Amino acid sequence: MQMLIKTFHKYSGKEGDKYTLSRGELKELLLGELGSYLGSGKDNEGVEKVMNDLDANNDGEVDFTEFIILMGALTVACNDFFLDVKPEDKPKE
Ligand SMILES: [Ca+2]
Ligand SMILES: [Ca+2]
């Protein structure tokens, strides 16, 4: 959690409102912190889509609450990915 807050503020303070990520800041964060996850790092459409999905209240900025939702979604996506790759490692019930 502390890590997420640090990461968020590292990018959110660059321009405009210190406590929200503009479209440009979000893009820098995604490419800087999650570039390997997202792949090429040149996927502008991907970033736009993430931004549109994230900006729940459509004010053109991603606040910390909206950012946390992204991190949750990515964690789920990663879990699904690893479960797909190694289904035998699923916890036994
Ligand atoms: Ca900002
Ligand atoms: Ca917003």
CSV table of N, CA and C and ligand atoms in Angstrom, one decimal:
chain,number,residue,atom,x,y,z
A,1,MET,N,0.8,-1.2,0.0
A,1,MET,CA,0.0,0.0,0.0
A,1,MET,C,0.9,1.3,0.0
A,2,GLN,N,1.9,1.3,0.9
A,2,GLN,CA,2.8,2.4,0.9
A,2,GLN,C,3.5,2.6,-0.4
A,3,MET,N,3.8,1.5,-1.1
A,3,MET,CA,4.5,1.5,-2.4
A,3,MET,C,3.6,2.2,-3.4
A,4,LEU,N,2.3,1.9,-3.4
A,4,LEU,CA,1.3,2.4,-4.3
A,4,LEU,C,1.2,3.9,-4.1
A,5,ILE,N,1.1,4.4,-2.9
A,5,ILE,CA,1.0,5.8,-2.6
A,5,ILE,C,2.2,6.5,-3.1
A,6,LYS,N,3.4,6.0,-2.8
A,6,LYS,CA,4.7,6.6,-3.3
A,6,LYS,C,4.7,6.7,-4.8
A,7,THR,N,4.3,5.6,-5.5
A,7,THR,CA,4.3,5.6,-6.9
A,7,THR,C,3.4,6.6,-7.5
A,8,PHE,N,2.2,6.7,-6.9
A,8,PHE,CA,1.2,7.6,-7.3
A,8,PHE,C,1.7,9.0,-7.3
A,9,HIS,N,2.2,9.4,-6.1
A,9,HIS,CA,2.7,10.8,-5.9
A,9,HIS,C,3.9,11.1,-6.7
A,10,LYS,N,4.7,10.1,-7.0
A,10,LYS,CA,5.9,10.4,-7.9
A,10,LYS,C,5.4,11.0,-9.2
A,11,TYR,N,4.3,10.5,-9.7
A,11,TYR,CA,3.8,11.0,-11.0
A,11,TYR,C,2.7,12.0,-10.9
A,12,SER,N,1.9,12.0,-9.9
A,12,SER,CA,0.8,12.9,-9.8
A,12,SER,C,1.2,14.3,-9.6
A,13,GLY,N,2.4,14.6,-9.0
A,13,GLY,CA,2.9,15.9,-8.7
A,13,GLY,C,3.6,16.6,-9.9
A,14,LYS,N,3.6,16.0,-11.0
A,14,LYS,CA,4.4,16.5,-12.2
A,14,LYS,C,3.7,17.7,-12.8
A,15,GLU,N,2.4,17.7,-13.0
A,15,GLU,CA,1.7,18.8,-13.6
A,15,GLU,C,0.3,18.9,-13.0
A,16,GLY,N,-0.3,20.1,-13.1
A,16,GLY,CA,-1.6,20.3,-12.7
A,16,GLY,C,-1.8,20.0,-11.2
A,17,ASP,N,-2.9,19.4,-10.9
A,17,ASP,CA,-3.3,19.0,-9.5
A,17,ASP,C,-2.3,18.0,-9.0
A,18,LYS,N,-1.7,18.2,-7.8
A,18,LYS,CA,-0.7,17.4,-7.2
A,18,LYS,C,-1.3,16.0,-6.8
A,19,TYR,N,-2.6,16.0,-6.6
A,19,TYR,CA,-3.2,14.8,-6.1
A,19,TYR,C,-4.0,13.9,-7.1
A,20,THR,N,-3.9,14.3,-8.3
A,20,THR,CA,-4.5,13.5,-9.4
A,20,THR,C,-3.6,13.4,-10.5
A,21,LEU,N,-3.8,12.3,-11.3
A,21,LEU,CA,-3.0,12.0,-12.5
A,21,LEU,C,-3.7,12.5,-13.7
A,22,SER,N,-3.1,13.4,-14.4
A,22,SER,CA,-3.6,13.8,-15.7
A,22,SER,C,-3.4,12.7,-16.7
A,23,ARG,N,-4.0,12.8,-17.9
A,23,ARG,CA,-3.8,11.8,-18.9
A,23,ARG,C,-2.3,11.5,-19.2
A,24,GLY,N,-1.5,12.6,-19.2
A,24,GLY,CA,-0.1,12.5,-19.5
A,24,GLY,C,0.7,11.8,-18.3
A,25,GLU,N,0.3,12.2,-17.1
A,25,GLU,CA,0.9,11.6,-15.9
A,25,GLU,C,0.6,10.1,-15.8
A,26,LEU,N,-0.6,9.8,-16.1
A,26,LEU,CA,-1.0,8.4,-16.1
A,26,LEU,C,-0.2,7.6,-17.1
A,27,LYS,N,-0.1,8.2,-18.2
A,27,LYS,CA,0.7,7.5,-19.3
A,27,LYS,C,2.1,7.2,-18.8
A,28,GLU,N,2.7,8.3,-18.2
A,28,GLU,CA,4.1,8.1,-17.7
A,28,GLU,C,4.2,7.0,-16.7
A,29,LEU,N,3.2,7.0,-15.8
A,29,LEU,CA,3.2,6.1,-14.7
A,29,LEU,C,3.1,4.6,-15.3
A,30,LEU,N,2.2,4.5,-16.2
A,30,LEU,CA,1.9,3.2,-16.8
A,30,LEU,C,3.2,2.7,-17.5
A,31,LEU,N,3.8,3.6,-18.3
A,31,LEU,CA,4.9,3.2,-19.1
A,31,LEU,C,6.2,3.0,-18.2
A,32,GLY,N,6.3,3.9,-17.2
A,32,GLY,CA,7.4,3.8,-16.3
A,32,GLY,C,7.4,2.7,-15.3
A,33,GLU,N,6.2,2.4,-14.8
A,33,GLU,CA,6.2,1.4,-13.7
A,33,GLU,C,5.7,0.0,-14.3
A,34,LEU,N,4.9,0.1,-15.3
A,34,LEU,CA,4.2,-1.2,-15.8
A,34,LEU,C,4.5,-1.5,-17.2
A,35,GLY,N,5.6,-0.8,-17.7
A,35,GLY,CA,5.9,-1.0,-19.2
A,35,GLY,C,6.1,-2.4,-19.6
A,36,SER,N,6.7,-3.2,-18.7
A,36,SER,CA,7.0,-4.6,-19.1
A,36,SER,C,5.7,-5.4,-19.1
A,37,TYR,N,4.8,-5.0,-18.2
A,37,TYR,CA,3.5,-5.7,-18.1
A,37,TYR,C,2.7,-5.4,-19.3
A,38,LEU,N,2.7,-4.1,-19.8
A,38,LEU,CA,1.9,-3.7,-20.9
A,38,LEU,C,2.4,-4.1,-22.2
A,39,GLY,N,3.7,-4.5,-22.2
A,39,GLY,CA,4.3,-4.9,-23.5
A,39,GLY,C,5.2,-3.9,-24.1
A,40,SER,N,4.9,-3.5,-25.4
A,40,SER,CA,5.8,-2.7,-26.2
A,40,SER,C,6.1,-1.3,-25.5
A,41,GLY,N,5.2,-0.8,-24.8
A,41,GLY,CA,5.3,0.6,-24.3
A,41,GLY,C,5.0,1.6,-25.3
A,42,LYS,N,4.5,1.2,-26.5
A,42,LYS,CA,4.1,2.2,-27.5
A,42,LYS,C,2.6,2.1,-27.8
A,43,ASP,N,1.9,1.4,-26.9
A,43,ASP,CA,0.5,1.1,-27.1
A,43,ASP,C,-0.3,2.3,-26.6
A,44,ASN,N,-0.4,3.3,-27.4
A,44,ASN,CA,-1.1,4.5,-27.0
A,44,ASN,C,-2.6,4.2,-26.8
A,45,GLU,N,-3.2,3.4,-27.7
A,45,GLU,CA,-4.6,3.1,-27.5
A,45,GLU,C,-4.8,2.4,-26.2
A,46,GLY,N,-3.9,1.5,-25.8
A,46,GLY,CA,-4.0,0.8,-24.5
A,46,GLY,C,-4.1,1.8,-23.4
A,47,VAL,N,-3.2,2.8,-23.4
A,47,VAL,CA,-3.2,3.8,-22.3
A,47,VAL,C,-4.5,4.6,-22.3
A,48,GLU,N,-4.9,5.0,-23.5
A,48,GLU,CA,-6.2,5.7,-23.6
A,48,GLU,C,-7.4,4.9,-23.1
A,49,LYS,N,-7.4,3.6,-23.4
A,49,LYS,CA,-8.4,2.8,-22.9
A,49,LYS,C,-8.4,2.7,-21.4
A,50,VAL,N,-7.2,2.5,-20.9
A,50,VAL,CA,-7.1,2.4,-19.4
A,50,VAL,C,-7.6,3.7,-18.8
A,51,MET,N,-7.2,4.8,-19.3
A,51,MET,CA,-7.6,6.1,-18.8
A,51,MET,C,-9.1,6.2,-18.8
A,52,ASN,N,-9.7,5.9,-19.9
A,52,ASN,CA,-11.2,6.0,-20.0
A,52,ASN,C,-11.9,5.0,-19.0
A,53,ASP,N,-11.3,3.8,-18.9
A,53,ASP,CA,-11.9,2.9,-18.0
A,53,ASP,C,-11.8,3.4,-16.5
A,54,LEU,N,-10.6,4.0,-16.2
A,54,LEU,CA,-10.3,4.4,-14.9
A,54,LEU,C,-11.0,5.6,-14.4
A,55,ASP,N,-11.2,6.5,-15.3
A,55,ASP,CA,-11.7,7.8,-14.9
A,55,ASP,C,-13.2,7.7,-14.7
A,56,ALA,N,-13.6,7.1,-13.6
A,56,ALA,CA,-14.9,6.8,-13.3
A,56,ALA,C,-15.9,8.0,-13.3
A,57,ASN,N,-15.4,9.1,-12.8
A,57,ASN,CA,-16.2,10.3,-12.7
A,57,ASN,C,-16.0,11.3,-13.9
A,58,ASN,N,-15.2,10.8,-14.9
A,58,ASN,CA,-15.1,11.5,-16.2
A,58,ASN,C,-14.6,13.0,-16.0
A,59,ASP,N,-13.7,13.2,-15.1
A,59,ASP,CA,-13.2,14.6,-15.0
A,59,ASP,C,-11.9,14.8,-15.6
A,60,GLY,N,-11.4,13.7,-16.4
A,60,GLY,CA,-10.2,13.8,-17.1
A,60,GLY,C,-8.9,13.6,-16.3
A,61,GLU,N,-9.1,13.3,-15.0
A,61,GLU,CA,-8.0,13.1,-14.1
A,61,GLU,C,-8.3,11.8,-13.4
A,62,VAL,N,-7.2,11.1,-13.0
A,62,VAL,CA,-7.3,9.9,-12.2
A,62,VAL,C,-6.9,10.2,-10.8
A,63,ASP,N,-7.8,10.1,-9.8
A,63,ASP,CA,-7.5,10.3,-8.4
A,63,ASP,C,-7.0,9.0,-7.8
A,64,PHE,N,-6.6,9.1,-6.5
A,64,PHE,CA,-6.0,7.9,-5.9
A,64,PHE,C,-7.0,6.7,-5.8
A,65,THR,N,-8.2,7.0,-5.6
A,65,THR,CA,-9.2,6.0,-5.5
A,65,THR,C,-9.4,5.2,-6.8
A,66,GLU,N,-9.4,6.0,-7.9
A,66,GLU,CA,-9.5,5.4,-9.2
A,66,GLU,C,-8.2,4.6,-9.6
A,67,PHE,N,-7.1,5.1,-9.1
A,67,PHE,CA,-5.8,4.4,-9.3
A,67,PHE,C,-5.8,3.1,-8.6
A,68,ILE,N,-6.3,3.0,-7.4
A,68,ILE,CA,-6.4,1.8,-6.6
A,68,ILE,C,-7.2,0.7,-7.4
A,69,ILE,N,-8.3,1.2,-8.0
A,69,ILE,CA,-9.1,0.3,-8.8
A,69,ILE,C,-8.3,-0.4,-9.9
A,70,LEU,N,-7.4,0.5,-10.5
A,70,LEU,CA,-6.6,-0.1,-11.6
A,70,LEU,C,-5.6,-1.1,-11.1
A,71,MET,N,-5.0,-0.8,-9.9
A,71,MET,CA,-4.0,-1.8,-9.4
A,71,MET,C,-4.7,-3.1,-9.0
A,72,GLY,N,-6.0,-3.0,-8.5
A,72,GLY,CA,-6.7,-4.2,-8.2
A,72,GLY,C,-7.0,-5.0,-9.4
A,73,ALA,N,-7.4,-4.3,-10.5
A,73,ALA,CA,-7.7,-4.9,-11.8
A,73,ALA,C,-6.5,-5.6,-12.3
A,74,LEU,N,-5.3,-5.0,-12.2
A,74,LEU,CA,-4.1,-5.5,-12.8
A,74,LEU,C,-3.7,-6.8,-12.0
A,75,THR,N,-3.9,-6.7,-10.7
A,75,THR,CA,-3.6,-7.9,-9.8
A,75,THR,C,-4.4,-9.1,-10.2
A,76,VAL,N,-5.7,-8.8,-10.4
A,76,VAL,CA,-6.6,-9.9,-10.9
A,76,VAL,C,-6.1,-10.4,-12.2
A,77,ALA,N,-5.8,-9.5,-13.1
A,77,ALA,CA,-5.4,-9.9,-14.5
A,77,ALA,C,-4.1,-10.8,-14.4
A,78,CYS,N,-3.2,-10.4,-13.5
A,78,CYS,CA,-1.9,-11.2,-13.3
A,78,CYS,C,-2.3,-12.5,-12.8
A,79,ASN,N,-3.1,-12.6,-11.8
A,79,ASN,CA,-3.5,-13.9,-11.2
A,79,ASN,C,-4.1,-14.8,-12.3
A,80,ASP,N,-5.0,-14.2,-13.1
A,80,ASP,CA,-5.6,-15.0,-14.1
A,80,ASP,C,-4.5,-15.5,-15.1
A,81,PHE,N,-3.6,-14.7,-15.4
A,81,PHE,CA,-2.5,-15.0,-16.3
A,81,PHE,C,-1.7,-16.2,-15.8
A,82,PHE,N,-1.3,-16.1,-14.5
A,82,PHE,CA,-0.5,-17.2,-13.9
A,82,PHE,C,-1.3,-18.5,-13.8
A,83,LEU,N,-2.6,-18.3,-13.4
A,83,LEU,CA,-3.4,-19.5,-13.3
A,83,LEU,C,-3.5,-20.2,-14.7
A,84,ASP,N,-3.6,-19.4,-15.7
A,84,ASP,CA,-3.7,-20.0,-17.0
A,84,ASP,C,-2.4,-20.7,-17.4
A,85,VAL,N,-1.3,-20.1,-17.0
A,85,VAL,CA,0.0,-20.7,-17.4
A,85,VAL,C,0.2,-22.0,-16.6
A,86,LYS,N,-0.1,-21.9,-15.3
A,86,LYS,CA,0.2,-23.1,-14.5
A,86,LYS,C,-1.0,-23.5,-13.7
A,87,PRO,N,-1.9,-24.1,-14.3
A,87,PRO,CA,-3.2,-24.5,-13.6
A,87,PRO,C,-2.9,-25.5,-12.5
A,88,GLU,N,-1.8,-26.3,-12.6
A,88,GLU,CA,-1.6,-27.3,-11.6
A,88,GLU,C,-1.1,-26.7,-10.3
A,89,ASP,N,-0.8,-25.3,-10.3
A,89,ASP,CA,-0.3,-24.7,-9.1
A,89,ASP,C,-1.5,-24.0,-8.3
A,90,LYS,N,-2.7,-24.2,-8.9
A,90,LYS,CA,-3.9,-23.7,-8.1
A,90,LYS,C,-3.9,-24.3,-6.7
A,91,PRO,N,-4.3,-23.6,-5.7
A,91,PRO,CA,-4.4,-24.2,-4.4
A,91,PRO,C,-5.5,-25.3,-4.4
A,92,LYS,N,-5.2,-26.4,-3.8
A,92,LYS,CA,-6.2,-27.5,-3.8
A,92,LYS,C,-7.2,-27.2,-2.7
A,93,GLU,N,-8.4,-27.6,-3.0
A,93,GLU,CA,-9.5,-27.3,-2.0
A,93,GLU,C,-9.9,-28.6,-1.3
B,1,CA,CA,-1.1,16.0,-11.6
B,2,CA,CA,-11.5,11.0,-12.2
